[in-house]
Short mmCIF file of C-alpha atoms in Angstrom, two decimals:
data_model
loop_
_atom_site.label_atom_id
_atom_site.label_comp_id
_atom_site.label_asym_id
_atom_site.label_seq_id
_atom_site.Cartn_x
_atom_site.Cartn_y
_atom_site.Cartn_z
CA ALA A 1 -2.21 -1.98 -7.82
CA LEU A 2 -1.90 1.23 -7.34
CA LEU A 3 -0.06 1.79 -3.88
CA ARG A 4 2.60 4.16 -2.77
CA PRO A 5 6.15 4.30 -4.00
CA GLU A 6 7.38 3.26 -0.21
CA PHE A 7 5.68 0.20 -1.13
CA ALA A 8 7.65 -0.96 -3.75
CA ALA A 9 10.93 0.43 -2.09
CA ILE A 10 10.69 -1.71 1.19
CA ARG A 11 9.67 -4.85 -1.16
CA GLU A 12 13.09 -4.55 -2.80
CA GLN A 13 14.47 -5.41 0.49
CA ARG A 14 12.12 -8.49 1.37
CA GLN A 15 12.31 -11.82 0.54
CA VAL A 16 10.20 -14.70 1.01
CA ARG A 17 9.55 -15.34 4.64
CA THR A 18 10.64 -18.04 6.08
CA GLY A 19 10.77 -19.68 9.71
CA SER A 20 9.02 -19.33 12.77
CA VAL A 21 6.28 -16.67 13.41
CA GLN A 22 7.65 -14.10 15.46
CA ASN A 23 6.42 -10.77 14.61
CA ILE A 24 2.31 -9.89 13.96
CA LEU A 25 0.32 -6.60 12.48
CA VAL A 26 -2.92 -6.21 13.62
CA PHE A 27 -4.69 -3.86 11.49
CA PHE A 28 -8.36 -3.49 10.84
CA GLY A 29 -8.57 -0.15 9.17
CA GLY A 30 -8.56 3.22 10.78
CA MET A 31 -12.14 3.01 12.12
CA ASP A 32 -12.74 -0.57 12.86
CA ALA A 33 -16.54 -0.45 13.86
CA ASP A 34 -16.61 -3.93 15.02
CA ASN A 35 -13.41 -3.49 17.31
CA LEU A 36 -11.93 -6.27 15.74
CA THR A 37 -8.56 -5.11 16.80
CA GLY A 38 -9.38 -4.99 20.42
CA GLN A 39 -11.19 -8.33 20.31
CA VAL A 40 -8.06 -9.99 18.28
CA LEU A 41 -5.56 -8.15 20.99
CA ASN A 42 -8.02 -10.12 23.82
CA LEU A 43 -7.70 -13.27 22.00
CA LEU A 44 -3.74 -12.98 21.76
CA ILE A 45 -3.36 -12.12 25.15
CA ASP A 46 -5.56 -15.49 26.26
CA LEU A 47 -3.18 -17.60 23.95
CA ASN A 48 -0.25 -16.25 25.81
CA LEU A 49 1.96 -16.50 22.93
CA ASP A 50 5.54 -15.46 22.94
CA LEU A 51 5.20 -12.92 19.99
CA HIS A 52 6.27 -9.35 19.35
CA VAL A 53 2.87 -7.22 18.00
CA ASN A 54 2.28 -4.04 16.40
CA VAL A 55 -1.16 -2.76 16.37
CA VAL A 56 -2.12 0.01 14.21
CA ILE A 57 -5.70 2.03 14.54
CA GLY A 58 -6.59 5.19 13.44
CA GLN A 59 -7.25 8.65 15.58
CA GLN A 60 -10.86 8.35 15.59
CA HIS A 61 -10.91 4.32 16.82
CA GLN A 62 -13.69 4.36 18.96
CA GLN A 63 -11.83 1.95 21.56
CA LYS A 64 -8.53 4.24 21.27
CA LYS A 65 -7.92 4.69 25.17
CA ASN A 66 -8.66 0.64 25.86
CA ILE A 67 -6.42 -0.48 22.93
CA GLU A 68 -3.66 1.82 24.02
CA GLN A 69 -3.93 0.08 27.78
CA LEU A 70 -4.22 -3.10 26.42
CA CYS A 71 -0.78 -2.65 24.40
CA VAL A 72 0.91 -0.85 27.56
CA GLN A 73 -0.43 -3.63 29.99
CA HIS A 74 0.96 -6.64 27.38
CA ASN A 75 4.21 -5.26 25.63
CA PHE A 76 2.54 -4.72 22.65
CA ILE A 77 3.49 -1.58 20.69
CA CYS A 78 0.40 0.83 19.46
CA HIS A 79 0.56 2.71 16.44
CA ILE A 80 -1.95 5.74 15.79
CA GLN A 81 -2.59 7.21 12.41
CA THR A 82 0.55 6.16 11.52
CA ASP A 83 2.34 6.65 7.98
CA GLN A 84 4.80 3.68 8.26
CA MET A 85 2.40 0.98 7.05
CA ALA A 86 4.87 -0.26 4.30
CA SER A 87 7.44 -0.55 6.85
CA LEU A 88 5.38 -2.26 9.26
CA MET A 89 4.11 -4.89 6.78
CA GLY A 90 7.56 -5.27 5.80
CA SER A 91 9.03 -6.20 8.85
CA ALA A 92 5.98 -8.20 9.97
CA ASP A 93 5.77 -12.30 9.79
CA LEU A 94 2.20 -12.50 9.62
CA ALA A 95 -0.89 -10.27 9.67
CA ILE A 96 -4.47 -10.23 11.21
CA GLY A 97 -6.74 -7.74 9.28
CA ALA A 98 -9.43 -6.42 7.13
CA GLY A 99 -9.67 -6.99 3.46
CA GLY A 100 -9.79 -4.23 0.78
CA ALA A 101 -6.80 -2.36 -0.58
CA SER A 102 -4.74 -3.19 2.67
CA ASN A 103 -4.65 -6.95 0.50
CA TRP A 104 -2.84 -5.27 -2.22
CA GLU A 105 -0.37 -3.66 0.43
CA ARG A 106 0.42 -7.10 2.23
CA CYS A 107 0.73 -9.00 -1.08
CA CYS A 108 3.54 -6.46 -2.28
CA MET A 109 5.37 -7.08 1.02
CA GLY A 110 5.33 -10.76 0.75
CA LEU A 111 2.92 -10.46 3.80
CA PRO A 112 0.96 -13.70 4.65
CA THR A 113 -2.66 -12.64 6.45
CA ILE A 114 -5.47 -13.60 8.27
CA VAL A 115 -8.04 -11.73 6.59
CA VAL A 116 -11.47 -10.73 7.83
CA SER A 117 -13.94 -9.14 5.42
CA THR A 118 -15.63 -5.98 7.39
CA ALA A 119 -17.54 -4.94 4.40
CA ALA A 120 -18.98 -6.51 1.54
CA ASN A 121 -16.89 -5.17 -1.20
CA GLN A 122 -14.25 -7.09 0.22
CA ILE A 123 -15.51 -10.69 0.20
CA SER A 124 -14.83 -11.69 -3.50
CA ILE A 125 -11.60 -10.37 -3.59
CA SER A 126 -10.65 -11.98 -0.31
CA SER A 127 -11.91 -15.32 -1.09
CA GLU A 128 -10.33 -15.52 -4.44
CA LEU A 129 -7.01 -14.59 -3.12
CA SER A 130 -7.46 -17.48 -0.45
CA LYS A 131 -7.92 -19.94 -3.46
CA LEU A 132 -4.65 -19.01 -4.96
CA GLY A 133 -2.91 -19.55 -1.12
CA GLY A 134 -2.59 -15.89 -0.61
CA CYS A 135 -3.79 -15.61 2.65
CA ILE A 136 -6.16 -17.68 4.96
CA TYR A 137 -9.70 -15.30 4.75
CA VAL A 138 -12.03 -16.41 7.58
CA GLY A 139 -15.12 -15.07 5.92
CA SER A 140 -17.24 -11.72 7.41
CA VAL A 141 -17.29 -10.70 10.80
CA GLY A 142 -19.62 -13.15 12.96
CA SER A 143 -20.16 -14.69 16.04
CA ASN A 144 -17.43 -17.21 15.69
CA THR A 145 -14.95 -15.11 13.84
CA LEU A 146 -12.38 -15.17 16.66
CA GLU A 147 -12.29 -19.23 16.65
CA LYS A 148 -11.32 -18.85 13.01
CA ILE A 149 -8.96 -16.36 13.81
CA GLN A 150 -7.60 -18.52 16.42
CA LYS A 151 -7.58 -21.71 14.13
CA ALA A 152 -5.60 -20.14 11.42
CA LEU A 153 -3.27 -18.61 13.66
CA LEU A 154 -2.13 -21.65 15.45
CA SER A 155 -2.28 -23.44 11.88
CA PHE A 156 0.22 -21.02 10.61
CA ILE A 157 2.39 -21.06 13.80
CA ASN A 158 2.55 -24.77 14.07
CA ASN A 159 3.20 -24.96 10.18
CA PRO A 160 6.00 -22.48 9.20
CA LYS A 161 6.24 -24.09 5.51
CA ASP A 162 2.40 -22.53 5.11
CA ILE A 163 4.03 -19.12 5.95
CA GLU A 164 6.61 -19.67 3.29
CA ASN A 165 4.08 -20.83 0.71
CA CYS A 166 1.56 -18.10 1.51
CA SER A 167 4.74 -15.16 1.32
CA ARG A 168 5.54 -16.71 -2.15
CA VAL A 169 1.92 -16.58 -3.70
CA VAL A 170 1.49 -13.09 -2.83
CA LEU A 171 5.09 -11.61 -3.99
CA ASP A 172 4.31 -13.24 -7.48
CA LEU A 173 0.94 -11.62 -7.37
CA VAL A 174 1.85 -7.96 -6.54
CA ASP A 175 5.08 -6.06 -7.48
CA GLY A 176 4.25 -2.63 -6.69
CA ASP A 177 5.05 -1.19 -9.91
CA GLY A 178 1.48 -0.87 -11.12
CA ALA A 179 0.99 3.02 -10.42
CA SER A 180 3.92 3.26 -12.55
CA ARG A 181 2.69 1.14 -15.24
CA VAL A 182 -0.84 3.03 -15.24
CA CYS A 183 1.19 6.30 -15.38
CA LYS A 184 3.01 5.13 -18.65
CA LYS A 185 0.16 3.68 -20.12
CA LEU A 186 -1.86 6.93 -19.84
CA ILE A 187 1.24 9.30 -21.04
CA ASN A 188 1.34 6.69 -23.99
CA GLN A 189 -1.88 7.16 -24.80
CA MET A 190 -2.05 11.02 -24.88
CA ARG A 191 -1.06 13.81 -26.64
CA VAL A 192 1.38 15.95 -24.19
CA GLU A 193 2.43 19.26 -25.35
CA VAL A 194 5.21 20.99 -23.11
CA LEU A 195 5.70 24.99 -23.45
CA ILE A 196 8.73 26.47 -22.48
CA SER A 197 8.87 30.05 -23.48
CA ASN A 198 12.88 30.56 -22.67
CA LYS A 199 14.69 28.34 -24.94
CA ASP A 200 17.66 28.43 -22.58
CA HIS A 201 15.99 27.27 -19.38
CA PRO A 202 18.04 24.54 -17.88
CA VAL A 203 15.10 22.17 -17.78
CA THR A 204 15.12 22.50 -21.84
CA ARG A 205 17.62 19.80 -22.30
CA HIS A 206 16.44 17.54 -20.18
CA VAL A 207 12.70 17.51 -21.40
CA ARG A 208 14.04 17.01 -24.93
CA ASN A 209 15.79 13.81 -23.72
CA TRP A 210 12.39 12.86 -22.24
CA ALA A 211 10.77 13.27 -25.66
CA LEU A 212 13.24 11.75 -27.76
CA ASN A 213 11.71 8.56 -27.99
CA GLN A 214 8.12 9.67 -27.36
CA ARG A 215 6.12 10.14 -30.35
CA ASN A 216 3.02 11.74 -28.32
CA ILE A 217 5.37 14.54 -26.67
CA HIS A 218 5.29 18.07 -28.37
CA ILE A 219 7.77 20.82 -27.39
CA VAL A 220 6.92 24.55 -27.79
CA HIS A 221 8.49 27.93 -27.49
CA SER A 222 5.43 29.67 -28.07
CA THR A 223 1.59 29.84 -27.30
CA LYS A 224 0.92 30.22 -30.97
CA ASP A 225 2.53 26.79 -31.78
CA LEU A 226 -0.06 24.76 -29.40
CA GLN A 227 -1.98 22.64 -31.05
CA GLY A 228 -4.37 21.08 -28.46
CA GLY A 229 -3.49 18.09 -26.26
CA HIS A 230 -4.64 15.92 -23.35
CA ILE A 231 -1.58 17.19 -21.17
CA LEU A 232 0.02 20.87 -21.02
CA PHE A 233 3.29 21.53 -18.96
CA LEU A 234 4.13 25.06 -18.59
CA VAL A 235 7.71 25.74 -17.92
CA SER A 236 9.38 29.15 -17.24
CA CYS A 237 6.05 30.93 -19.22
CA ASN A 238 7.11 34.43 -19.41
CA GLU A 239 4.75 34.90 -22.52
CA ILE A 240 1.87 34.10 -20.56
CA LEU A 241 3.30 36.40 -17.45
CA GLN A 242 3.30 39.03 -19.75
CA THR A 243 0.00 38.73 -21.08
CA THR A 244 -1.41 38.27 -17.73
CA ARG A 245 0.06 41.72 -16.59
CA THR A 246 -1.28 43.66 -19.40
#
């Protein structure tokens, strides 16, 4: 999975979830056209569970004011357009949310989840993840969605071992280093040229060290020596600046 670096960083501080569910994260995407966020919050209120609840919505959520009011009234914490998703996922014991890219973020955090498909392209992935034991998938949005969420939630709360098993599965599925591996693969398959006009530039030594074990990296000090590659890095390019000025 191609995830932002903070997910891999926070993952290093996480272990398999064990014990009871105490902290729940609710997130159905920024827009949440069906207002599943509000529906789930009302469900949690009705169940009257002794839980810490973090809620994430987007700035343009259609029911933003109502959700904020619910959170204030019931001591839930509402995060709007937050850039702290990795941290919130890392601190939660259980999530309730949509499929899509969030599946992989939660997997990286070892976070068990009750998943609802809010778009057609989320169905197959969420279903397969459920078969692996990586979530409880309650299907697409429908008339009995809340009933299914409630059943799954109470099952997780009453069976802490299921939380542990699910957490273990997802931690093994996604390690958070996918973006790094893809970049390395691309670089290894492409010819890279580095133009450093000034041989004495402080970065030259570091670039040479980088290129030592990379056959596809070619360092040059003049545009005349460029042979053509997929990627060109320009460092201290006095020659190009002088050509442009003339």
